[in-house]
Structures are given as C-alpha cells and as structure tokens.
Short mmCIF file of N, CA, C and O in Angstrom, two decimals:
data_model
loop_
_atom_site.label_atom_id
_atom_site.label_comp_id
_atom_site.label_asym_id
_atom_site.label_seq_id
_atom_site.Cartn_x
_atom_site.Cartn_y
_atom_site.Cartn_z
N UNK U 1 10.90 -34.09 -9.47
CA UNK U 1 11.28 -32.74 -9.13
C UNK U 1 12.79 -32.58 -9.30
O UNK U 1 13.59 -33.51 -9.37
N UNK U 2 12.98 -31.73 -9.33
CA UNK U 2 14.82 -31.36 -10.09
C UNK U 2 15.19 -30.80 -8.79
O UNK U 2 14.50 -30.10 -8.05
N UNK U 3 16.33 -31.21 -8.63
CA UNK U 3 17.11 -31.04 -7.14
C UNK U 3 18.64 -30.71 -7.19
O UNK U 3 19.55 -31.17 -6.51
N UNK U 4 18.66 -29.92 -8.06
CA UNK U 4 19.53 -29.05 -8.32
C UNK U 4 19.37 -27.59 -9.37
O UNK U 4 18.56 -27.38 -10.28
N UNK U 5 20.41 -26.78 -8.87
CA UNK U 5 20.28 -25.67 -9.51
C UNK U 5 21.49 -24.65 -9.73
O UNK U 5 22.38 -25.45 -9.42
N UNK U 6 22.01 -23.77 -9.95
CA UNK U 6 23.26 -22.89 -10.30
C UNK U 6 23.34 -21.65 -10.19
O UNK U 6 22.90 -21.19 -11.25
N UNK U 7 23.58 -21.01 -9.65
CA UNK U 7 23.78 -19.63 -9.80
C UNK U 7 25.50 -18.93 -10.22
O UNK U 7 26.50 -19.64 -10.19
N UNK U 8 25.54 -17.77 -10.51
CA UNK U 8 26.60 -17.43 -11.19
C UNK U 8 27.40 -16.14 -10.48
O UNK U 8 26.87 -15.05 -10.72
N UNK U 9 28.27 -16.11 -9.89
CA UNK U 9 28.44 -15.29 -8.77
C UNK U 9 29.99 -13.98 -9.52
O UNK U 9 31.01 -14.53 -9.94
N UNK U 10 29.94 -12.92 -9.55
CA UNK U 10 30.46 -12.20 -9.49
C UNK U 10 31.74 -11.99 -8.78
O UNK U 10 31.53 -11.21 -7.85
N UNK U 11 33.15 -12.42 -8.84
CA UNK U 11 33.89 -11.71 -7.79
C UNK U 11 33.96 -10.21 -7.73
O UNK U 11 34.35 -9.44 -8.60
N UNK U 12 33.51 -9.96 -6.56
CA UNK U 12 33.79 -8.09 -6.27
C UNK U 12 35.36 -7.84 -5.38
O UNK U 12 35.86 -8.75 -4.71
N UNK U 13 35.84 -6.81 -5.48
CA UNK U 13 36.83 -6.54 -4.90
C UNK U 13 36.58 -6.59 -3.31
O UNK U 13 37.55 -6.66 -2.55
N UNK U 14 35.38 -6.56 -2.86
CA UNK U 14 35.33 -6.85 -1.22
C UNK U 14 35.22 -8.40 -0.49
O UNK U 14 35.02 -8.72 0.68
N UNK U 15 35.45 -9.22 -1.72
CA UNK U 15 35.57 -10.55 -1.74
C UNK U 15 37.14 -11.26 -1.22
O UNK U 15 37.43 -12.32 -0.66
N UNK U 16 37.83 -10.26 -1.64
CA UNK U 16 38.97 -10.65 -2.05
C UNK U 16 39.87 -10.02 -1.30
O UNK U 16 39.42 -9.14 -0.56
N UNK U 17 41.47 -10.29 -1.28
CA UNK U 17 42.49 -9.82 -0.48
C UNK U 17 43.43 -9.20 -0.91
O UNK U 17 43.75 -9.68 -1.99
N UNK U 18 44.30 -8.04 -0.50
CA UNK U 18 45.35 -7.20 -1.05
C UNK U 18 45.93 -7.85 -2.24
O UNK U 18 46.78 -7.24 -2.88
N UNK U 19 45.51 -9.15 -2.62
CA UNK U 19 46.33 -9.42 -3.53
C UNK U 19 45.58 -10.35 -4.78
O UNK U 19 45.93 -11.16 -5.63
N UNK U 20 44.12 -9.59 -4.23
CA UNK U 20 43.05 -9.90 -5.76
C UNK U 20 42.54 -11.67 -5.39
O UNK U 20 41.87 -12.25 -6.24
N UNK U 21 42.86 -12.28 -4.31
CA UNK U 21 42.32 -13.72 -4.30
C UNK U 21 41.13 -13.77 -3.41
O UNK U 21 40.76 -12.90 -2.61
N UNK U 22 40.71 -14.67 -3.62
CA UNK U 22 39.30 -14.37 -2.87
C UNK U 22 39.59 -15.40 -1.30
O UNK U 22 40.22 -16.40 -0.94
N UNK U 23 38.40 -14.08 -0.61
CA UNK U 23 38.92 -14.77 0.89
C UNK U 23 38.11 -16.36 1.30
O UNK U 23 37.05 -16.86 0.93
N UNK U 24 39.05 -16.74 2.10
CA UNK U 24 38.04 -17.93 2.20
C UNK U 24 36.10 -17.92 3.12
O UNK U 24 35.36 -18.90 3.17
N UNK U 25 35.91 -17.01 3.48
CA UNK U 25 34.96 -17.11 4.19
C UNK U 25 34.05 -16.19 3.21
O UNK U 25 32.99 -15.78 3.70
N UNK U 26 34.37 -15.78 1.76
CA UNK U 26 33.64 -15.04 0.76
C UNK U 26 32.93 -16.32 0.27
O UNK U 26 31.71 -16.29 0.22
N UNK U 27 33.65 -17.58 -0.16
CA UNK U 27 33.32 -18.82 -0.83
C UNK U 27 31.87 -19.48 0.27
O UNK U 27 31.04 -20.20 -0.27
N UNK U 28 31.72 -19.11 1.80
CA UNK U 28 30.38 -18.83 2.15
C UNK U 28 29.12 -18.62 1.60
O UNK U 28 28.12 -19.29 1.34
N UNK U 29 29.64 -17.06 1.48
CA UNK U 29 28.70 -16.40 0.67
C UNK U 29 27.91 -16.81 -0.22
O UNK U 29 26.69 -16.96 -0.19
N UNK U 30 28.91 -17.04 -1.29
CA UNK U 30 28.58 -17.61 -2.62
C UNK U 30 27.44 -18.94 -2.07
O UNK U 30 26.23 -18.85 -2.24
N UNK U 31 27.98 -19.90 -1.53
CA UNK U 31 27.21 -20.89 -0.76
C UNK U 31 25.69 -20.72 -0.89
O UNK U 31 24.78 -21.25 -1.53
N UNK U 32 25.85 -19.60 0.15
CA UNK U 32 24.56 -19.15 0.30
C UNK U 32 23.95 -18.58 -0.38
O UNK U 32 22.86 -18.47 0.18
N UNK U 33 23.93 -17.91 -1.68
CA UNK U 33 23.66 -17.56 -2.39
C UNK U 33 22.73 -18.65 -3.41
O UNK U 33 21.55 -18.53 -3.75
N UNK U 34 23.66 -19.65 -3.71
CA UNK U 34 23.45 -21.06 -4.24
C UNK U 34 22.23 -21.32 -3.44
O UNK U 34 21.11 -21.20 -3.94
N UNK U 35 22.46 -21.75 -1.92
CA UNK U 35 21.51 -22.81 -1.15
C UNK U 35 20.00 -21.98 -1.36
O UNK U 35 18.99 -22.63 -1.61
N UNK U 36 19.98 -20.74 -1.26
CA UNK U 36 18.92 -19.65 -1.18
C UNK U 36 17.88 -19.93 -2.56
O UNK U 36 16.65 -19.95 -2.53
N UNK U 37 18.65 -20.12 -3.63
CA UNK U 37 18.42 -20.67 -4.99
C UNK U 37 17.87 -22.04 -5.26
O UNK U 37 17.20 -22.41 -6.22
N UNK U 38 18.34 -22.76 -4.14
CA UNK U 38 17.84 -24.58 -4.68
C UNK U 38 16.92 -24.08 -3.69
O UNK U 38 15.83 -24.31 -4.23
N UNK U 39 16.57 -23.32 -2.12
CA UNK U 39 15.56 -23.74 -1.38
C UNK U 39 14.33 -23.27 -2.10
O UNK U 39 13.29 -23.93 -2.08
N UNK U 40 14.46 -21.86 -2.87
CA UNK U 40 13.42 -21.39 -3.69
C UNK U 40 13.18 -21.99 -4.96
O UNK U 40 12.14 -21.75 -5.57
N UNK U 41 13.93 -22.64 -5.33
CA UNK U 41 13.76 -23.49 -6.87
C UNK U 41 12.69 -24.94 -6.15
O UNK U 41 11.71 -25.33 -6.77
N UNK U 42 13.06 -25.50 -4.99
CA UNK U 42 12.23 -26.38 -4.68
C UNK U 42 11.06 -26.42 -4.02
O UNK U 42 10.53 -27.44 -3.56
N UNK U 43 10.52 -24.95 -3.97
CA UNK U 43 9.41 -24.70 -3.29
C UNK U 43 9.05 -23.75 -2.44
O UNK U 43 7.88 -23.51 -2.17
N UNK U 44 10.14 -23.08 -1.92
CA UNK U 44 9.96 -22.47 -0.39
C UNK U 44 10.20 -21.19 -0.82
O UNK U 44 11.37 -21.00 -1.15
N UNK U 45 9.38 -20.14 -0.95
CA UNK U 45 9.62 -18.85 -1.26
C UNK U 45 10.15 -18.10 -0.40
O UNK U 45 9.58 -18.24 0.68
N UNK U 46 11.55 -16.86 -0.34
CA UNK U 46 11.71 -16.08 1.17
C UNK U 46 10.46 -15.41 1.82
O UNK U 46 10.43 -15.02 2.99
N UNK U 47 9.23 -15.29 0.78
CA UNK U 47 8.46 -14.09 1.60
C UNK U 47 7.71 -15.43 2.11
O UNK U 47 7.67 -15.14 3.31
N UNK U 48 7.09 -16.71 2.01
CA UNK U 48 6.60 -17.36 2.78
C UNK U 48 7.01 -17.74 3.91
O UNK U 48 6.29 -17.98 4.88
N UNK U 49 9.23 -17.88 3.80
CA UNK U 49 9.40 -18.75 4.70
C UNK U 49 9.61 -17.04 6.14
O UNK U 49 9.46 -17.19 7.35
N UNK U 50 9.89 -15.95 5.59
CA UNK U 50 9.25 -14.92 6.74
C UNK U 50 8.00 -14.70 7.02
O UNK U 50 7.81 -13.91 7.95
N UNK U 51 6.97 -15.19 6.46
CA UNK U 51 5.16 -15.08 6.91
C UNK U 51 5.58 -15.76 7.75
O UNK U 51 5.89 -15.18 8.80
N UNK U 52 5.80 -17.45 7.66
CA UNK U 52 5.74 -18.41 8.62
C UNK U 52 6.75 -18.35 9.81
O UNK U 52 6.56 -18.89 10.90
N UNK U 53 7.72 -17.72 9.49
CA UNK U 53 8.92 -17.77 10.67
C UNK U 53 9.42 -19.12 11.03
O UNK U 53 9.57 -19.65 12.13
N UNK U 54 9.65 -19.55 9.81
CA UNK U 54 10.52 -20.57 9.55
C UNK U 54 11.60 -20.85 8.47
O UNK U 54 11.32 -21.30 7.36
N UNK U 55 12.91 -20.52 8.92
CA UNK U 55 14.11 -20.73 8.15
C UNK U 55 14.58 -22.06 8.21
O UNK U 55 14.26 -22.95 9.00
N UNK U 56 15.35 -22.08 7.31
CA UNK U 56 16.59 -22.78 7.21
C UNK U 56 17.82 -22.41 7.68
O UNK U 56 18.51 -21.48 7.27
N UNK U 57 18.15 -23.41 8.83
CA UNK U 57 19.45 -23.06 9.08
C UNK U 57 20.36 -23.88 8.97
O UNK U 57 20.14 -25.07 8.76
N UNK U 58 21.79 -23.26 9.11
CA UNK U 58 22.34 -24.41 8.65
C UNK U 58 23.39 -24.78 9.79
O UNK U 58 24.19 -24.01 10.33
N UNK U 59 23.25 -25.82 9.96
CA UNK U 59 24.06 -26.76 11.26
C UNK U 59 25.30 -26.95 10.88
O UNK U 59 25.99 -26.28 11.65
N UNK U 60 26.15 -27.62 9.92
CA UNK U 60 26.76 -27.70 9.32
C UNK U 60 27.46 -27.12 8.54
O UNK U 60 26.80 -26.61 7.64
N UNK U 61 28.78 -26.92 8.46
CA UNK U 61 29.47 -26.45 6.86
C UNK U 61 30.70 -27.62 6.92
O UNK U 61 31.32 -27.78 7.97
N UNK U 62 31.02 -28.45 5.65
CA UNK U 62 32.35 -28.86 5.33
C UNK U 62 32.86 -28.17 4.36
O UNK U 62 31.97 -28.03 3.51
N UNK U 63 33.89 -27.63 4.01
CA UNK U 63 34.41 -27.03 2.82
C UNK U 63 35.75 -27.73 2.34
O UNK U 63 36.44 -28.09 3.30
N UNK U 64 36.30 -28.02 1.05
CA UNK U 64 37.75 -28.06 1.11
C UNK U 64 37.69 -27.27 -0.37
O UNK U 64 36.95 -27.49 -1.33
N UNK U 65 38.92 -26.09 -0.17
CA UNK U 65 39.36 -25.20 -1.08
C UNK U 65 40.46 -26.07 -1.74
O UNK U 65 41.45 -26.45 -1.11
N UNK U 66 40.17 -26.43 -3.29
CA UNK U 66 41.27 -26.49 -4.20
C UNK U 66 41.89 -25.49 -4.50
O UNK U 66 42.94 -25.34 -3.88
N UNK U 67 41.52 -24.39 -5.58
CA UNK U 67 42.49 -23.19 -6.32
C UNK U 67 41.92 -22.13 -5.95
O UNK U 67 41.01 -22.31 -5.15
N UNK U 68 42.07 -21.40 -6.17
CA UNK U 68 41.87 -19.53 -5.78
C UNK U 68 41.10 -19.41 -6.78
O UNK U 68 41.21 -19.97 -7.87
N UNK U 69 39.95 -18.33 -6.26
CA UNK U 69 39.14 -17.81 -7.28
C UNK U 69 39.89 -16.16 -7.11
O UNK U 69 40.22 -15.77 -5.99
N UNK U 70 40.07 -15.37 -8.23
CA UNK U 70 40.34 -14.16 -8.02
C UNK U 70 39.69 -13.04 -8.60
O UNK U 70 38.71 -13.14 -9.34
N UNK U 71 40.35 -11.71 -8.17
CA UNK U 71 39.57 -10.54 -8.43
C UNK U 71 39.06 -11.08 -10.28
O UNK U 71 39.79 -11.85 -10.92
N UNK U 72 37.33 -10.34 -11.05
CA UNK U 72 37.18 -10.71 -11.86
C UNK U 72 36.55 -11.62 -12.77
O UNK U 72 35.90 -11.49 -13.80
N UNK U 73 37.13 -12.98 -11.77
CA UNK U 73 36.24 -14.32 -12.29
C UNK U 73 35.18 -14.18 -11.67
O UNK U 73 34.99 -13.58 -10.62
N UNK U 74 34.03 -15.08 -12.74
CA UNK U 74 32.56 -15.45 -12.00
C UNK U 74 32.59 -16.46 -11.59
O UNK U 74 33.27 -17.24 -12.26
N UNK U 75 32.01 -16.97 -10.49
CA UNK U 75 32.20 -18.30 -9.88
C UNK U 75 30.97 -18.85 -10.36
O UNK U 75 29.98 -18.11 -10.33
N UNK U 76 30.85 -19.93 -10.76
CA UNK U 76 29.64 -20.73 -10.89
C UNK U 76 29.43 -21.95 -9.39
O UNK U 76 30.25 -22.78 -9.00
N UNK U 77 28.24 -21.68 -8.91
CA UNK U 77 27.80 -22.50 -7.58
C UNK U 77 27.00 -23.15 -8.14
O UNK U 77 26.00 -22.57 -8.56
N UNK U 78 27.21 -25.01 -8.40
CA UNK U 78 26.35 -25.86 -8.61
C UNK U 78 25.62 -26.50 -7.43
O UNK U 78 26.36 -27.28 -6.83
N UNK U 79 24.19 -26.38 -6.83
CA UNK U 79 24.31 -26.84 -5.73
C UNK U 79 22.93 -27.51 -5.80
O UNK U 79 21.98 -27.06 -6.44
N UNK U 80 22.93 -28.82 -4.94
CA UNK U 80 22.42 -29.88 -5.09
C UNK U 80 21.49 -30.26 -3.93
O UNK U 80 21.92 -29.47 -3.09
N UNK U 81 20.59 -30.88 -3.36
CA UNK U 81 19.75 -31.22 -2.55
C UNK U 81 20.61 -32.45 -2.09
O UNK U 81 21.54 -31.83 -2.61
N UNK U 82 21.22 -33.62 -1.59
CA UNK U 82 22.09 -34.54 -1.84
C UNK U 82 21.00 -35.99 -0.86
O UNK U 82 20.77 -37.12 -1.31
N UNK U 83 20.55 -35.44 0.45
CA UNK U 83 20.01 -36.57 1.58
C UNK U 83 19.12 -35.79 2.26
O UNK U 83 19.56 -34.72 2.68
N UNK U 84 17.77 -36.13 2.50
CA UNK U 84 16.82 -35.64 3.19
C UNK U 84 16.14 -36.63 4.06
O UNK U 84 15.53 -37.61 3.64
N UNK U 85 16.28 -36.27 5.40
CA UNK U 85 15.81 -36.73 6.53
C UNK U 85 14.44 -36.10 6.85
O UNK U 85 14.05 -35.36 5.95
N UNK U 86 13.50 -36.23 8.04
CA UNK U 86 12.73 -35.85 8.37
C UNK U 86 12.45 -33.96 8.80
O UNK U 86 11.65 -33.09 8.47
N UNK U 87 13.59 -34.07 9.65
CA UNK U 87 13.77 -32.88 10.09
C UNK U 87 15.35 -32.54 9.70
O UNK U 87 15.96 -32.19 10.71
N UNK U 88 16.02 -32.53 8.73
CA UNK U 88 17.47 -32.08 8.65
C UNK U 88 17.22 -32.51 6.72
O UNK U 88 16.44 -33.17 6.03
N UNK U 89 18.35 -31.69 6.56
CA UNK U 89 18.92 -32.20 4.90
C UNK U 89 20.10 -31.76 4.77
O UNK U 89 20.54 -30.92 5.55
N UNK U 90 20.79 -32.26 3.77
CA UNK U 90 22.30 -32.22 3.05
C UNK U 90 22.21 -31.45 1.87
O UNK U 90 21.25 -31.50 1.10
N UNK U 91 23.50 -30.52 1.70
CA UNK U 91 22.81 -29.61 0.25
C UNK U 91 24.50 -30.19 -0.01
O UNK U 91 25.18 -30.65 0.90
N UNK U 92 24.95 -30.06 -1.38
CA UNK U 92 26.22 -30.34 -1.91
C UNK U 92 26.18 -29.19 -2.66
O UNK U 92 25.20 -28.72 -3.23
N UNK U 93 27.71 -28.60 -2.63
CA UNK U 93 27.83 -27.06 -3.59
C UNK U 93 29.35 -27.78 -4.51
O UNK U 93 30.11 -28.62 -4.03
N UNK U 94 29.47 -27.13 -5.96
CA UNK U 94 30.78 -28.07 -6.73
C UNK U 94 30.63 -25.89 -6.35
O UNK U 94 29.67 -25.26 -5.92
N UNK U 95 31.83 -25.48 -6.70
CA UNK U 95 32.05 -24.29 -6.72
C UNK U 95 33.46 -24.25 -7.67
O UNK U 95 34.55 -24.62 -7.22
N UNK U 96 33.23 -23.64 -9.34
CA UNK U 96 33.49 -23.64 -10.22
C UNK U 96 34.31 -22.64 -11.01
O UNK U 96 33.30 -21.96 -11.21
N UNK U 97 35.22 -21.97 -11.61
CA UNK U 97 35.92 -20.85 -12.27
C UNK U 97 34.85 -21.00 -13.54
O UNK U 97 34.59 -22.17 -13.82
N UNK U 98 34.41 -20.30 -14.07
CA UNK U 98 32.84 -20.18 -14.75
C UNK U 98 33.84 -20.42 -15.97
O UNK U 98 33.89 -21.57 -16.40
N UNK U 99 34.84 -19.20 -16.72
CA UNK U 99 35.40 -18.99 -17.51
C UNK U 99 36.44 -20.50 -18.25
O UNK U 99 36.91 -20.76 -19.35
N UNK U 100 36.40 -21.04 -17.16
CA UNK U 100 37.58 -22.53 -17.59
C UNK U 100 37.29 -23.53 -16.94
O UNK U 100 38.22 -24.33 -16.88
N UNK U 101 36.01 -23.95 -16.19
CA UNK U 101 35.50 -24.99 -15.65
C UNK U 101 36.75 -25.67 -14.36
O UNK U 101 36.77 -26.89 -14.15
N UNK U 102 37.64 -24.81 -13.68
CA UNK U 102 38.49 -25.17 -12.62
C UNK U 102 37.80 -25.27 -11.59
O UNK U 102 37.02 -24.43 -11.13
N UNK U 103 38.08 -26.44 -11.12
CA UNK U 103 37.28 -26.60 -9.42
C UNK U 103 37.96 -25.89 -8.53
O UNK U 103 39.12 -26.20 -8.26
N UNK U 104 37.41 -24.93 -8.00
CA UNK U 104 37.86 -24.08 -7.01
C UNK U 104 37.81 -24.78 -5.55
O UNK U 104 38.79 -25.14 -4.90
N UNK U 105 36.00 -24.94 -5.07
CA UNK U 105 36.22 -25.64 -3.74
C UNK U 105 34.72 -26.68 -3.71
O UNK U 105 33.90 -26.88 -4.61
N UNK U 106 34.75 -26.95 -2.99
CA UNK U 106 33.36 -28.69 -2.61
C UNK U 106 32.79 -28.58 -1.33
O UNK U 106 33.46 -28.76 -0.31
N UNK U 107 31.77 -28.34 -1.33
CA UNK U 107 31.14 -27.88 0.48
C UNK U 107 29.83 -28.79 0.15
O UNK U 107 29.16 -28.98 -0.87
N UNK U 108 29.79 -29.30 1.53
CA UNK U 108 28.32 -29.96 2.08
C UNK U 108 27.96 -29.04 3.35
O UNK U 108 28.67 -28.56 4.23
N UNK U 109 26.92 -29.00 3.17
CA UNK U 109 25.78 -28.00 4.30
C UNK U 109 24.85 -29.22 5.13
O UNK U 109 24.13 -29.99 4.49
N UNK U 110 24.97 -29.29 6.62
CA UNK U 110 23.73 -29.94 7.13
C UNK U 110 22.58 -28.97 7.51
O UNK U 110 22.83 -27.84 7.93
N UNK U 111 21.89 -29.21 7.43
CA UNK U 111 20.53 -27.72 7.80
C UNK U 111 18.84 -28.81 8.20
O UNK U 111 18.41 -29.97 8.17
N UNK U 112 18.45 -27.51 8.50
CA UNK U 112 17.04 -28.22 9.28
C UNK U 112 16.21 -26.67 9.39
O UNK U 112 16.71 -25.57 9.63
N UNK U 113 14.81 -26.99 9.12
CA UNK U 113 14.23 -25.78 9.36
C UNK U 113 13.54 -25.38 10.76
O UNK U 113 12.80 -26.14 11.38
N UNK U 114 13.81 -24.38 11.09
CA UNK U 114 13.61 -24.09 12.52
C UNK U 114 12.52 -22.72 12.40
O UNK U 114 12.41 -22.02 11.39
N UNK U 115 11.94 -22.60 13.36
CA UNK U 115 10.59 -22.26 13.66
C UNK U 115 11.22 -20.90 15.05
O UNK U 115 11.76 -20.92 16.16
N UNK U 116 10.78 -20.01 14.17
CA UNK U 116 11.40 -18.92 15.21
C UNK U 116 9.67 -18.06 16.13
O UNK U 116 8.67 -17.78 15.46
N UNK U 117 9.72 -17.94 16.96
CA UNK U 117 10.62 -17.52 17.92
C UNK U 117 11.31 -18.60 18.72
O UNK U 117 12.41 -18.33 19.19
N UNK U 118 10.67 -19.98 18.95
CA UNK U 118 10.70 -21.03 19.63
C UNK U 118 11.91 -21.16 19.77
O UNK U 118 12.50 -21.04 20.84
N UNK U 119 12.61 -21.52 18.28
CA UNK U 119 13.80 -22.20 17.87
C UNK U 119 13.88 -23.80 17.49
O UNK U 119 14.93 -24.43 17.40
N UNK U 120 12.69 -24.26 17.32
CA UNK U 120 12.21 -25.75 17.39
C UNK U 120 12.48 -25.95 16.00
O UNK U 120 12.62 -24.96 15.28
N UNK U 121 12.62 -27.54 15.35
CA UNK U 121 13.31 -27.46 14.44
C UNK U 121 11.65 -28.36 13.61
O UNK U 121 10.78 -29.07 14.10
N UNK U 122 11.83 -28.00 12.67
CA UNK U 122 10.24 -28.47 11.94
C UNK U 122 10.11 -29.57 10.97
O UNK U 122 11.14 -29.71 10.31
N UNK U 123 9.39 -30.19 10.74
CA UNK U 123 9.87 -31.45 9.39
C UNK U 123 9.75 -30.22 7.98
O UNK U 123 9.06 -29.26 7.63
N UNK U 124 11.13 -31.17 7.46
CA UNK U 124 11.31 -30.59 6.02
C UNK U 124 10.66 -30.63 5.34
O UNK U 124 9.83 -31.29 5.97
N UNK U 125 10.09 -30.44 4.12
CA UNK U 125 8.79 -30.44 3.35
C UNK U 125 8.55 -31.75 2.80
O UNK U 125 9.54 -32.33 2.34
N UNK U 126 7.47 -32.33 2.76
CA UNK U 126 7.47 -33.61 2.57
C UNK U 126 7.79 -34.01 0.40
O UNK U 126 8.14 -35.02 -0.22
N UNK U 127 7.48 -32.84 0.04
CA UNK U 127 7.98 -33.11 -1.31
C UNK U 127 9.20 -33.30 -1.32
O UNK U 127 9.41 -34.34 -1.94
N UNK U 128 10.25 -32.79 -0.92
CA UNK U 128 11.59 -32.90 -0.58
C UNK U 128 12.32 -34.21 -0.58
O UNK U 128 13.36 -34.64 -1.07
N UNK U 129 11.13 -34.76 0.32
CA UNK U 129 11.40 -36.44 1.07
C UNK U 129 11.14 -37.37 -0.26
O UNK U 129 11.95 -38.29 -0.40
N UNK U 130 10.29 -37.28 -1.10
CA UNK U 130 10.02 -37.93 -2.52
C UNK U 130 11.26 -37.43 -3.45
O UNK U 130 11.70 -36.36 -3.87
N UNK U 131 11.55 -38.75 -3.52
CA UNK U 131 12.34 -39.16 -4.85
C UNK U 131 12.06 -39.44 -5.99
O UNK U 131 11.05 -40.14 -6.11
N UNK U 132 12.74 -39.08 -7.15
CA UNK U 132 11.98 -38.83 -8.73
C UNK U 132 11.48 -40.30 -9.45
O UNK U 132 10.93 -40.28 -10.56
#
C-alpha cells in the first residue's frame, strides 16, 4: 500500500501578512489539507469517518519553518504515513515552494482516532499497521 501522497496548495491573500508572507499558523492549514489526503488515499473516506463518528485527531504538531512562502506561490505538501502504533500514528509533511523545489517548513503530526461522542481513542486501521 503507498503511504504517501501530495497535494498542491494555493497561497491566497488571507494566508498571508501586510507584507505578502505567509502566516505561520496558515502552514497548518496546508498540513491539514495534506493529512486529509493521505487519510483518504489510505482508506478512510470523510463521509464514512462522519457515519461512524470517528476522527482523527491530532495530538501532536512539531513544525520548523525554513523560508517564507509568499503571496502567489503554490505550496506543494508531501505528506507521509511515517510510524503506526495500535491506537496513535505519525504523519511527516516536507512542505515545498512548488515553482523552485525550496524547503519552506518540516512538520510531524501525532494523531489517534477517537470515537465521538465518548472521546475514546480507537485502534487505527489494521491495514495501516501492515508494511509493504
């Protein structure tokens, strides 16, 4: 199974700051955008995981920002499945200047799927847990 995937992100001007750079808590976004993409590329559809009332959440964020993405550029989010535990996993994001391949910033996500209304946290899918 392929455990990675990419999406291609747009800077919009509500991303960004009086002075066209993008804010740091926009590079989130993008994140999530990405993670939303590998959880549905590996199986988990949004309209199933609202039938069941079970998300993904995420426990975790590390980020470190290299260069500025600004008004204009598309960001490319490479993001990766990285360590899967029972009940928790690791996603890795490279976050990219699409146009010139510049590393912008590097985030790891810890997450676990949780079971709402409860809040109880559920085992991750067992395909997940298999390695290629």
């Amino acid at each position: 199974m392929e455990r990675r995937t990419e999406v291609f992100v747009p800077v919009m001007f509500y991303d960004t700051d009086c002075g066209g750079v993008v804010s740091n808590i926009a590079y989130l976004r993008f994140v999530e955008q990405a993670r939303t993409a590998l959880v549905t590329m590996l199986g988990v559809s949004l309209a199933e995981i609202v039938a069941a009332q079970e998300f993904p959440a995420v426990l975790r964020t590390e980020i470190d920002y290299k260069k500025p993405a600004m008004v204009g550029d598309t960001v490319r989010v490479e993001a990766r499945l990285e360590e899967v535990k029972r009940a928790r996993f690791w996603c890795g994001f490279t976050l990219l200047r699409d146009s010139d391949g510049t590393l912008l910033a590097q985030c790891r996500q810890q997450c676990a799927f949780i079971r709402l209304p409860e809040g109880l946290p559920i085992p991750v899918p067992a395909s997940w847990r298999t390695s290629d």
